[in-house]
Amino acid sequence: AQKITQTQPGMFVQEKEAVTLDCTYDTSDPSYGLFWYKQPSSGEMIFLIYQGSYDQQNATEGRYSLNFQKARKSANLVISASQLGDSAMYFCAMREGRSNYQLIWGAGTKLIIKP
Amino acid sequence: DSGVTQTPKHLITATGQRVTLRCSPRSGDLSVYWYQQSLDQGLQFLIQYYNGEERAKGNILERFSAQQFPDLHSELNLSSLELGDSALYFCASSTRAREGEKLFFGSGTQLSVL
C-alpha cells in the first residue's frame, strides 16, 4: 500500500491565486513527520515546510502553510498568492519514528502557474 | 544554494562499468543521505551515514556501496551498471539527523547508463 499519496499529478493555477496541493499518508507509528519539497526544472530539491505529528499548530513558512488534519491523515500544502516561480514539481514526504531518518516520498504534483 | 555539493553533475557510462559519485555536505552537517530518483520508482532512500558510520539502509542494491570519510564527504559507488540504474542520484545532509531536521539536498548527479 502507498504510504504517501499525492492524487494530483498536475495542476494549472492562475498567477496570484492560492494553491492547495494534496497529500495523504498512512502510518501506524504515533511519531512521524511530514515534509514538503519543491523540485524546479533545474533538478534540485528545496525544503519548504515541516510538520511533526505532535505539533499543536499547523506549520507556516512565509507563503507556505501546511493544512494538517491528523484524523484524516492529510497534510496539504497551501501556497498563498502564487508566483510564476512556483512552477515546479512538489513532493510530500514522511519520516516514520524517531530513530531512523528515511523519508518516504509521494509521486509528486507538477504545478504550473499561468501568467 | 543549499551548500551541498555533488560531483559530477552528469555522468554517461556503459553497462557493466563502475562509477563513483561524490558528495560534500554542508559545513557542520554530520549526516549524509543518498537518494535515487527514477521515473518509474520515484524517490527512493538508499543509505544514510552519520559521522562516518552507516546509520540506516534503504533500497540499496548489493552492487552499490557508500562510505563517509573523516572529513565527512561521502561517496556512492555503483558497479556492474545496468540500464535500469539510470537515474538522478541525490545527496542530502543534515546537522545531526534529529527529528524534524530539514534535509538539504545537492543538485544531484544525473547518471545515464547506455
GROMACS .gro file of C-alpha atoms in nm:
model
  229
    1ALA     CA    1   0.000   0.000   0.000
    2GLN     CA    2   0.113   0.353  -0.072
    3LYS     CA    3   0.236   0.530   0.236
    4ILE     CA    4   0.228   0.873   0.076
    5THR     CA    5  -0.035   0.957  -0.183
    6GLN     CA    6  -0.042   1.269  -0.393
    7THR     CA    7  -0.355   1.244  -0.602
    8GLN     CA    8  -0.291   1.538  -0.832
    9PRO     CA    9  -0.034   1.450  -1.099
   10GLY     CA   10  -0.058   1.803  -1.240
   11MET     CA   11  -0.223   2.139  -1.175
   12PHE     CA   12  -0.262   2.464  -1.363
   13VAL     CA   13  -0.321   2.773  -1.149
   14GLN     CA   14  -0.355   3.140  -1.237
   15GLU     CA   15  -0.083   3.365  -1.101
   16LYS     CA   16  -0.168   3.529  -0.765
   17GLU     CA   17  -0.426   3.265  -0.680
   18ALA     CA   18  -0.385   3.038  -0.378
   19VAL     CA   19  -0.297   2.674  -0.443
   20THR     CA   20  -0.363   2.364  -0.237
   21LEU     CA   21  -0.158   2.053  -0.310
   22ASP     CA   22  -0.296   1.734  -0.159
   23CYS     CA   23  -0.105   1.476   0.041
   24THR     CA   24  -0.243   1.183   0.237
   25TYR     CA   25  -0.030   0.945   0.435
   26ASP     CA   26  -0.056   0.609   0.602
   27THR     CA   27   0.133   0.512   0.914
   28SER     CA   28   0.068   0.333   1.240
   29ASP     CA   29   0.362   0.499   1.411
   30PRO     CA   30   0.243   0.770   1.654
   31SER     CA   31   0.562   0.966   1.594
   32TYR     CA   32   0.612   1.085   1.239
   33GLY     CA   33   0.685   1.395   1.041
   34LEU     CA   34   0.574   1.532   0.709
   35PHE     CA   35   0.783   1.738   0.472
   36TRP     CA   36   0.715   1.925   0.153
   37TYR     CA   37   0.989   1.977  -0.101
   38LYS     CA   38   0.993   2.168  -0.428
   39GLN     CA   39   1.185   2.048  -0.733
   40PRO     CA   40   1.217   2.310  -1.008
   41SER     CA   41   1.316   2.213  -1.361
   42SER     CA   42   1.679   2.265  -1.266
   43GLY     CA   43   1.652   1.950  -1.055
   44GLU     CA   44   1.750   2.046  -0.703
   45MET     CA   45   1.522   1.961  -0.409
   46ILE     CA   46   1.429   2.261  -0.198
   47PHE     CA   47   1.285   2.224   0.153
   48LEU     CA   48   0.960   2.413   0.202
   49ILE     CA   49   0.794   2.315   0.528
   50TYR     CA   50   0.781   2.051   0.803
   51GLN     CA   51   0.503   1.929   1.034
   52GLY     CA   52   0.563   1.694   1.325
   53SER     CA   53   0.288   1.459   1.437
   54TYR     CA   54   0.289   1.610   1.787
   55ASP     CA   55   0.296   1.971   1.674
   56GLN     CA   56  -0.006   2.153   1.811
   57GLN     CA   57  -0.027   2.414   1.538
   58ASN     CA   58  -0.014   2.395   1.161
   59ALA     CA   59   0.328   2.484   1.025
   60THR     CA   60   0.381   2.803   0.828
   61GLU     CA   61   0.685   2.929   0.637
   62GLY     CA   62   0.627   3.255   0.455
   63ARG     CA   63   0.378   3.195   0.173
   64TYR     CA   64   0.367   2.823   0.255
   65SER     CA   65   0.140   2.670   0.513
   66LEU     CA   66   0.051   2.314   0.591
   67ASN     CA   67  -0.310   2.215   0.648
   68PHE     CA   68  -0.252   1.923   0.883
   69GLN     CA   69  -0.559   1.710   0.956
   70LYS     CA   70  -0.433   1.425   1.170
   71ALA     CA   71  -0.758   1.230   1.190
   72ARG     CA   72  -0.788   1.233   0.813
   73LYS     CA   73  -0.415   1.164   0.772
   74SER     CA   74  -0.375   1.452   0.536
   75ALA     CA   75  -0.105   1.717   0.514
   76ASN     CA   76  -0.195   1.951   0.231
   77LEU     CA   77   0.042   2.227   0.125
   78VAL     CA   78  -0.113   2.569   0.072
   79ILE     CA   79   0.073   2.830  -0.131
   80SER     CA   80  -0.075   3.176  -0.099
   81ALA     CA   81  -0.053   3.434  -0.379
   82SER     CA   82   0.116   3.203  -0.629
   83GLN     CA   83   0.402   3.334  -0.842
   84LEU     CA   84   0.543   3.224  -1.176
   85GLY     CA   85   0.850   3.096  -0.993
   86ASP     CA   86   0.633   2.849  -0.804
   87SER     CA   87   0.607   2.635  -1.117
   88ALA     CA   88   0.779   2.311  -1.022
   89MET     CA   89   0.726   1.956  -0.900
   90TYR     CA   90   0.615   1.937  -0.539
   91PHE     CA   91   0.681   1.632  -0.327
   92CYS     CA   92   0.530   1.531   0.003
   93ALA     CA   93   0.748   1.305   0.217
   94MET     CA   94   0.711   1.130   0.551
   95ARG     CA   95   0.951   1.034   0.826
   96GLU     CA   96   0.839   0.748   1.050
   97GLY     CA   97   0.962   0.701   1.402
   98ARG     CA   98   1.234   0.892   1.581
   99SER     CA   99   1.545   0.688   1.525
  100ASN     CA  100   1.551   0.629   1.154
  101TYR     CA  101   1.556   0.922   0.923
  102GLN     CA  102   1.443   0.765   0.600
  103LEU     CA  103   1.199   0.976   0.405
  104ILE     CA  104   0.920   0.804   0.215
  105TRP     CA  105   0.817   1.010  -0.084
  106GLY     CA  106   0.499   1.067  -0.278
  107ALA     CA  107   0.492   1.064  -0.657
  108GLY     CA  108   0.476   1.441  -0.674
  109THR     CA  109   0.247   1.705  -0.823
  110LYS     CA  110   0.355   1.915  -1.119
  111LEU     CA  111   0.235   2.270  -1.061
  112ILE     CA  112   0.226   2.519  -1.347
  113ILE     CA  113   0.146   2.882  -1.274
  114LYS     CA  114  -0.014   3.067  -1.564
  115PRO     CA  115   0.051   3.440  -1.614
  116ASP     CA  116   2.232   2.728  -0.295
  117SER     CA  117   2.184   2.452  -0.036
  118GLY     CA  118   2.553   2.423   0.048
  119VAL     CA  119   2.562   2.055  -0.051
  120THR     CA  120   2.794   1.988  -0.342
  121GLN     CA  121   2.764   1.691  -0.571
  122THR     CA  122   3.001   1.597  -0.848
  123PRO     CA  123   2.983   1.524  -1.129
  124LYS     CA  124   2.654   1.682  -1.242
  125HIS     CA  125   2.622   1.444  -1.535
  126LEU     CA  126   2.770   1.104  -1.598
  127ILE     CA  127   2.731   0.891  -1.907
  128THR     CA  128   2.869   0.541  -1.900
  129ALA     CA  129   2.813   0.193  -2.038
  130THR     CA  130   2.658  -0.118  -1.891
  131GLY     CA  131   2.893  -0.321  -1.676
  132GLN     CA  132   3.101  -0.020  -1.575
  133ARG     CA  133   3.165   0.124  -1.228
  134VAL     CA  134   3.123   0.486  -1.127
  135THR     CA  135   3.175   0.693  -0.814
  136LEU     CA  136   2.950   0.981  -0.714
  137ARG     CA  137   3.081   1.232  -0.467
  138CYS     CA  138   2.905   1.448  -0.212
  139SER     CA  139   3.029   1.723   0.017
  140PRO     CA  140   2.773   1.805   0.288
  141ARG     CA  141   2.702   2.150   0.423
  142SER     CA  142   2.964   2.279   0.657
  143GLY     CA  143   2.895   2.137   1.003
  144ASP     CA  144   2.649   1.871   0.889
  145LEU     CA  145   2.734   1.526   1.023
  146SER     CA  146   2.470   1.322   0.845
  147VAL     CA  147   2.464   1.235   0.477
  148TYR     CA  148   2.186   1.061   0.289
  149TRP     CA  149   2.177   0.918  -0.061
  150TYR     CA  150   1.858   0.903  -0.265
  151GLN     CA  151   1.780   0.771  -0.612
  152GLN     CA  152   1.515   0.938  -0.826
  153SER     CA  153   1.395   0.746  -1.130
  154LEU     CA  154   1.090   0.784  -1.349
  155ASP     CA  155   0.939   0.450  -1.256
  156GLN     CA  156   1.034   0.428  -0.887
  157GLY     CA  157   1.020   0.791  -0.783
  158LEU     CA  158   1.245   0.894  -0.495
  159GLN     CA  159   1.398   0.607  -0.303
  160PHE     CA  160   1.614   0.625   0.007
  161LEU     CA  161   1.939   0.436  -0.040
  162ILE     CA  162   2.159   0.484   0.265
  163GLN     CA  163   2.246   0.719   0.549
  164TYR     CA  164   2.576   0.790   0.721
  165TYR     CA  165   2.629   0.978   1.043
  166ASN     CA  166   2.976   1.099   1.137
  167GLY     CA  167   3.143   0.825   0.938
  168GLU     CA  168   2.921   0.538   1.044
  169GLU     CA  169   2.641   0.376   0.849
  170ARG     CA  170   2.315   0.469   1.025
  171ALA     CA  171   2.035   0.335   0.805
  172LYS     CA  172   1.995   0.136   0.489
  173GLY     CA  173   1.710   0.151   0.244
  174ASN     CA  174   1.658   0.006  -0.101
  175ILE     CA  175   2.024  -0.011  -0.190
  176LEU     CA  176   2.137  -0.285  -0.424
  177GLU     CA  177   2.432  -0.507  -0.335
  178ARG     CA  178   2.610  -0.368  -0.641
  179PHE     CA  179   2.602  -0.028  -0.475
  180SER     CA  180   2.811   0.080  -0.178
  181ALA     CA  181   2.883   0.401   0.002
  182GLN     CA  182   3.109   0.544   0.264
  183GLN     CA  183   3.159   0.862   0.459
  184PHE     CA  184   3.514   0.980   0.513
  185PRO     CA  185   3.669   1.153   0.818
  186ASP     CA  186   3.625   1.491   0.650
  187LEU     CA  187   3.253   1.399   0.623
  188HIS     CA  188   3.235   1.389   0.247
  189SER     CA  189   3.067   1.081   0.108
  190GLU     CA  190   3.098   0.866  -0.200
  191LEU     CA  191   2.843   0.638  -0.360
  192ASN     CA  192   2.994   0.360  -0.568
  193LEU     CA  193   2.782   0.194  -0.833
  194SER     CA  194   2.923  -0.116  -1.003
  195SER     CA  195   2.820  -0.361  -1.274
  196LEU     CA  196   2.591  -0.091  -1.400
  197GLU     CA  197   2.267  -0.181  -1.574
  198LEU     CA  198   2.036   0.026  -1.793
  199GLY     CA  199   1.789   0.046  -1.504
  200ASP     CA  200   2.043   0.224  -1.288
  201SER     CA  201   1.996   0.536  -1.498
  202ALA     CA  202   1.856   0.792  -1.256
  203LEU     CA  203   1.916   1.116  -1.073
  204TYR     CA  204   2.116   1.048  -0.758
  205PHE     CA  205   2.078   1.296  -0.478
  206CYS     CA  206   2.290   1.350  -0.176
  207ALA     CA  207   2.140   1.534   0.121
  208SER     CA  208   2.280   1.640   0.454
  209SER     CA  209   2.153   1.744   0.792
  210THR     CA  210   2.318   1.855   1.111
  211ARG     CA  211   2.251   1.568   1.347
  212ALA     CA  212   1.967   1.368   1.189
  213ARG     CA  213   1.731   1.475   1.462
  214GLU     CA  214   1.356   1.453   1.434
  215GLY     CA  215   1.215   1.733   1.222
  216GLU     CA  216   1.550   1.845   1.093
  217LYS     CA  217   1.532   1.951   0.733
  218LEU     CA  218   1.743   1.776   0.475
  219PHE     CA  219   1.945   1.998   0.245
  220PHE     CA  220   1.980   1.844  -0.098
  221GLY     CA  221   2.251   1.881  -0.354
  222SER     CA  222   2.171   1.939  -0.721
  223GLY     CA  223   2.210   1.571  -0.797
  224THR     CA  224   2.416   1.362  -1.036
  225GLN     CA  225   2.231   1.255  -1.349
  226LEU     CA  226   2.356   0.908  -1.438
  227SER     CA  227   2.287   0.771  -1.784
  228VAL     CA  228   2.380   0.410  -1.849
  229LEU     CA  229   2.388   0.328  -2.220
   0.00000   0.00000   0.00000
